[in-house]
Tab-separated table of C-alpha atoms in Angstrom:
chain	number	residue	atom	x	y	z
A	267	ASP	CA	-5.222	-19.547	-7.273
A	268	ALA	CA	-2.269	-20.772	-5.846
A	269	GLY	CA	-1.679	-17.791	-3.622
A	270	VAL	CA	1.721	-16.425	-2.812
A	271	ILE	CA	4.520	-18.507	-3.049
A	272	GLN	CA	7.740	-18.461	-1.239
A	273	SER	CA	10.834	-20.683	-1.575
A	274	PRO	CA	12.664	-22.216	-0.158
A	275	ARG	CA	10.569	-22.872	2.818
A	276	HIS	CA	13.609	-23.591	5.200
A	277	GLU	CA	16.739	-22.522	4.900
A	278	VAL	CA	19.884	-23.198	6.996
A	279	THR	CA	22.965	-21.893	6.220
A	280	GLU	CA	26.218	-20.696	8.079
A	281	MET	CA	27.179	-17.033	9.450
A	282	GLY	CA	28.914	-15.227	6.397
A	283	GLN	CA	27.080	-17.043	3.432
A	284	GLU	CA	24.786	-15.371	1.092
A	285	VAL	CA	21.102	-16.152	1.408
A	286	THR	CA	18.462	-15.679	-0.892
A	287	LEU	CA	14.667	-15.651	-0.463
A	288	ARG	CA	12.431	-15.685	-3.121
A	289	CYS	CA	8.724	-14.860	-3.670
A	290	LYS	CA	6.126	-15.058	-6.348
A	291	PRO	CA	3.184	-12.869	-5.697
A	292	ILE	CA	-0.513	-13.580	-6.338
A	293	SER	CA	-1.354	-12.876	-10.333
A	294	GLY	CA	-2.507	-9.358	-10.962
A	295	HIS	CA	-1.294	-8.274	-7.406
A	296	ASN	CA	0.710	-4.821	-8.023
A	297	SER	CA	1.972	-4.577	-4.727
A	298	LEU	CA	4.652	-7.051	-2.720
A	299	PHE	CA	5.877	-6.661	1.007
A	300	TRP	CA	8.455	-8.595	2.801
A	301	TYR	CA	7.914	-8.850	6.552
A	302	ARG	CA	10.380	-10.424	9.110
A	303	GLN	CA	8.867	-12.327	12.135
A	304	THR	CA	11.036	-13.009	15.767
A	305	MET	CA	9.993	-13.932	18.793
A	306	MET	CA	11.511	-10.672	20.317
A	307	ARG	CA	9.788	-8.019	17.764
A	308	GLY	CA	6.878	-9.608	16.193
A	309	LEU	CA	6.273	-9.067	12.809
A	310	GLU	CA	8.060	-5.989	10.846
A	311	LEU	CA	7.431	-4.747	7.634
A	312	LEU	CA	11.205	-4.885	5.928
A	313	ILE	CA	10.288	-2.956	2.221
A	314	TYR	CA	7.469	-3.063	-0.227
A	315	PHE	CA	7.261	-2.455	-3.485
A	316	ASN	CA	4.324	-0.701	-5.839
A	317	ASN	CA	4.591	-1.807	-9.440
A	318	ASN	CA	7.777	-3.384	-9.075
A	319	VAL	CA	9.193	0.146	-7.636
A	320	PRO	CA	10.632	-0.023	-4.167
A	321	ILE	CA	8.385	2.655	-1.960
A	322	ASP	CA	9.490	2.230	1.588
A	323	ASP	CA	12.645	0.532	2.901
A	324	SER	CA	12.783	2.119	6.241
A	325	GLY	CA	12.239	-1.430	7.681
A	326	MET	CA	15.481	-3.022	6.257
A	327	PRO	CA	17.806	-3.335	8.993
A	328	GLU	CA	21.253	-3.001	7.212
A	329	ASP	CA	22.923	-2.720	4.343
A	330	ARG	CA	23.459	-6.158	4.208
A	331	PHE	CA	19.645	-6.517	3.062
A	332	SER	CA	18.595	-6.016	-0.262
A	333	ALA	CA	15.404	-6.794	-2.160
A	334	LYS	CA	14.522	-6.560	-5.686
A	335	MET	CA	11.798	-6.781	-7.782
A	336	PRO	CA	12.338	-7.098	-11.351
A	337	ASN	CA	9.095	-7.998	-12.920
A	338	ALA	CA	5.545	-8.235	-11.771
A	339	SER	CA	5.683	-12.002	-10.473
A	340	PHE	CA	9.181	-12.429	-8.697
A	341	SER	CA	10.913	-10.601	-5.853
A	342	THR	CA	13.950	-11.349	-4.028
A	343	LEU	CA	15.345	-10.694	-0.531
A	344	LYS	CA	18.801	-11.190	-0.214
A	345	ILE	CA	21.167	-11.309	2.801
A	346	GLN	CA	24.941	-10.993	2.459
A	347	PRO	CA	26.636	-11.620	4.924
A	348	SER	CA	24.279	-13.451	6.855
A	349	GLU	CA	24.570	-13.414	10.544
A	350	PRO	CA	22.936	-15.557	13.618
A	351	ARG	CA	20.713	-12.693	14.609
A	352	ASP	CA	18.964	-12.617	10.928
A	353	SER	CA	17.444	-16.186	12.540
A	354	ALA	CA	13.619	-15.495	11.603
A	355	VAL	CA	10.635	-16.308	9.447
A	356	TYR	CA	10.537	-13.844	6.265
A	357	PHE	CA	7.241	-13.714	4.803
A	358	CYS	CA	6.019	-12.332	1.513
A	359	ALA	CA	2.743	-10.878	0.993
A	360	SER	CA	0.941	-9.020	-2.007
A	361	SER	CA	-1.926	-6.951	-2.593
A	362	LEU	CA	-3.529	-5.280	-5.325
A	363	PHE	CA	-2.378	-1.736	-5.854
A	364	ARG	CA	-3.484	-0.067	-2.958
A	365	GLY	CA	-5.584	-2.228	-2.256
A	366	PRO	CA	-6.885	-2.994	1.401
A	367	GLU	CA	-6.624	-6.546	2.300
A	368	GLN	CA	-2.646	-8.249	2.086
A	369	TYR	CA	-2.500	-12.037	1.454
A	370	PHE	CA	0.547	-13.683	3.064
A	371	GLY	CA	2.823	-16.841	1.916
A	372	PRO	CA	3.503	-19.418	3.988
A	373	GLY	CA	7.160	-17.755	4.888
A	374	THR	CA	10.605	-19.083	4.982
A	375	ARG	CA	12.155	-20.274	8.021
A	376	LEU	CA	15.910	-19.062	8.253
A	377	THR	CA	18.189	-20.363	10.428
A	378	VAL	CA	21.589	-18.851	10.449
A	379	THR	CA	24.323	-20.977	12.419
B	280	LYS	CA	4.759	5.924	15.935
B	281	GLN	CA	1.889	3.559	15.872
B	282	GLU	CA	2.355	0.690	18.760
B	283	VAL	CA	0.029	-2.219	18.588
B	284	THR	CA	-0.751	-4.402	21.919
B	285	GLN	CA	-2.651	-7.252	22.118
B	286	ILE	CA	-3.632	-8.578	25.634
B	287	PRO	CA	-3.233	-11.580	27.014
B	288	ALA	CA	-0.063	-13.041	25.405
B	289	ALA	CA	-1.836	-16.427	26.046
B	290	LEU	CA	-5.155	-17.649	26.773
B	291	SER	CA	-6.506	-21.155	27.642
B	292	VAL	CA	-10.337	-22.009	27.535
B	293	PRO	CA	-12.415	-25.088	27.634
B	294	GLU	CA	-14.219	-26.155	24.467
B	295	GLY	CA	-17.798	-24.196	23.823
B	296	GLU	CA	-16.817	-21.317	25.886
B	297	ASN	CA	-17.231	-17.787	24.247
B	298	LEU	CA	-13.948	-15.401	24.304
B	299	VAL	CA	-12.722	-12.218	23.644
B	300	LEU	CA	-9.198	-10.981	22.313
B	301	ASN	CA	-8.293	-7.389	22.469
B	302	CYS	CA	-6.119	-5.338	20.479
B	303	SER	CA	-5.345	-1.737	21.193
B	304	PHE	CA	-3.502	0.894	19.199
B	305	THR	CA	-1.973	4.014	20.043
B	306	ASP	CA	-2.830	6.624	16.921
B	307	SER	CA	-6.679	6.401	16.232
B	308	ALA	CA	-6.015	7.492	12.751
B	309	ILE	CA	-6.036	4.416	11.215
B	310	TYR	CA	-6.893	3.335	7.410
B	311	ASN	CA	-8.273	-0.133	8.614
B	312	LEU	CA	-7.687	-3.034	11.075
B	313	GLN	CA	-7.242	-6.530	10.226
B	314	TRP	CA	-7.213	-9.599	12.284
B	315	PHE	CA	-5.362	-12.583	11.136
B	316	ARG	CA	-4.800	-16.473	12.052
B	317	GLN	CA	-1.325	-17.773	12.387
B	318	ASP	CA	-0.839	-21.632	12.996
B	319	PRO	CA	2.441	-23.009	13.979
B	320	GLY	CA	4.574	-23.193	11.350
B	321	LYS	CA	2.482	-21.802	9.130
B	322	GLY	CA	1.698	-18.037	7.153
B	323	LEU	CA	-1.124	-15.880	7.901
B	324	THR	CA	-4.586	-16.254	7.189
B	325	SER	CA	-6.538	-13.334	6.947
B	326	LEU	CA	-9.723	-13.811	9.101
B	327	LEU	CA	-11.423	-10.231	9.003
B	328	LEU	CA	-10.944	-6.539	7.901
B	329	ILE	CA	-12.507	-3.498	9.075
B	330	GLN	CA	-12.403	-0.417	7.463
B	331	SER	CA	-12.073	2.822	9.595
B	332	SER	CA	-15.610	3.839	8.503
B	333	GLN	CA	-16.927	0.446	10.015
B	334	ARG	CA	-17.809	-0.513	13.756
B	335	GLU	CA	-17.937	-3.932	13.221
B	336	GLN	CA	-17.665	-7.206	10.972
B	337	THR	CA	-18.665	-10.786	11.135
B	338	SER	CA	-17.628	-14.303	9.632
B	339	GLY	CA	-19.345	-17.174	11.077
B	340	ARG	CA	-18.550	-17.922	14.404
B	341	LEU	CA	-16.154	-14.353	14.394
B	342	ASN	CA	-17.222	-11.165	15.404
B	343	ALA	CA	-14.725	-8.075	15.286
B	344	SER	CA	-15.426	-4.489	16.485
B	345	LEU	CA	-13.489	-1.444	16.140
B	346	ASP	CA	-13.580	1.614	18.355
B	347	LYS	CA	-11.226	4.224	16.766
B	348	SER	CA	-11.662	6.593	19.133
B	349	SER	CA	-10.607	4.511	22.086
B	350	GLY	CA	-8.018	2.679	20.094
B	351	ARG	CA	-9.417	-0.431	20.316
B	352	SER	CA	-11.068	-4.004	18.372
B	353	THR	CA	-12.003	-6.978	19.926
B	354	LEU	CA	-12.235	-10.185	18.127
B	355	TYR	CA	-15.337	-12.022	19.420
B	356	ILE	CA	-15.336	-16.231	18.823
B	357	ALA	CA	-18.683	-17.977	19.678
B	358	ALA	CA	-18.516	-21.412	20.955
B	359	SER	CA	-14.897	-21.991	20.652
B	360	GLN	CA	-13.729	-25.381	19.248
B	361	PRO	CA	-10.164	-27.087	19.378
B	362	GLY	CA	-10.088	-26.278	15.750
B	363	ASP	CA	-9.690	-22.672	16.853
B	364	SER	CA	-6.379	-22.928	18.709
B	365	ALA	CA	-3.691	-21.134	16.933
B	366	THR	CA	-2.168	-17.636	17.808
B	367	TYR	CA	-4.526	-14.534	16.625
B	368	LEU	CA	-2.674	-11.081	15.326
B	369	CYS	CA	-4.276	-7.880	15.026
B	370	ALA	CA	-2.591	-5.088	12.424
B	371	VAL	CA	-3.554	-1.687	12.053
B	372	ARG	CA	-2.697	0.187	8.700
B	373	PRO	CA	-2.204	3.776	9.578
B	374	VAL	CA	-3.334	6.198	7.547
B	375	GLN	CA	0.205	8.472	6.865
B	376	GLY	CA	1.986	4.713	6.675
B	377	ALA	CA	0.598	4.336	3.632
B	378	GLN	CA	0.307	0.456	2.748
B	379	LYS	CA	2.261	-0.963	5.770
B	380	LEU	CA	0.662	-3.055	8.526
B	381	VAL	CA	1.536	-2.565	12.054
B	382	PHE	CA	1.411	-5.828	13.900
B	383	GLY	CA	0.751	-6.548	17.828
B	384	GLN	CA	2.711	-9.251	19.223
B	385	GLY	CA	-0.267	-11.814	18.876
B	386	THR	CA	-2.348	-13.946	21.296
B	387	ARG	CA	-1.904	-17.411	21.481
B	388	LEU	CA	-5.199	-19.227	22.047
B	389	THR	CA	-5.609	-22.781	23.519
B	390	ILE	CA	-8.941	-24.451	23.622
B	391	ASN	CA	-9.164	-27.542	25.398
B	392	PRO	CA	-11.312	-30.275	24.566
């Protein structure tokens, strides 16, 4: 299996621009998670989906952030407009539906200048 | 609110030593605890997962223990090697928090040849 796939791996953008991060979960996994990692706050859950339905988005920092999962094999995390404080590594993870173990992708390193 | 703490933040030891990494959590009502390894610029690799009903798990030179009542877990690494150098993260899955993982800040481990 290819594991969780994220794109792009690196993104550099200017403040105010729209940023879209993409994730393809492991085939057969029905739960998908978006995390953000910063030096100050560590790894934090932003949102997760079960069977393409958002279950908990309490970690989404602001209305500038939105996430969608149009089908079982694809999810996006969008930031519009982006700000320098959004600079972080964004991880996607997937698991079997309510399964015990989460599998992480390689992350997208976002830099907003 | 569940909080996870890892001490020390960084550890440097000579090759061949046995070592212990510590993880503590504030709420003993957890579903499971997972230890991850993160290499610089890379994603998270799951090392060991301990269900709440278990006391320990072993994989090769790694052994993780769990003491729910005291809110503690340890990761024991035997006969350390330079390739073990990485950041080690522990994460708990709270019972009430459904599928979300709450992460510690990690311990950055350096094994010196």
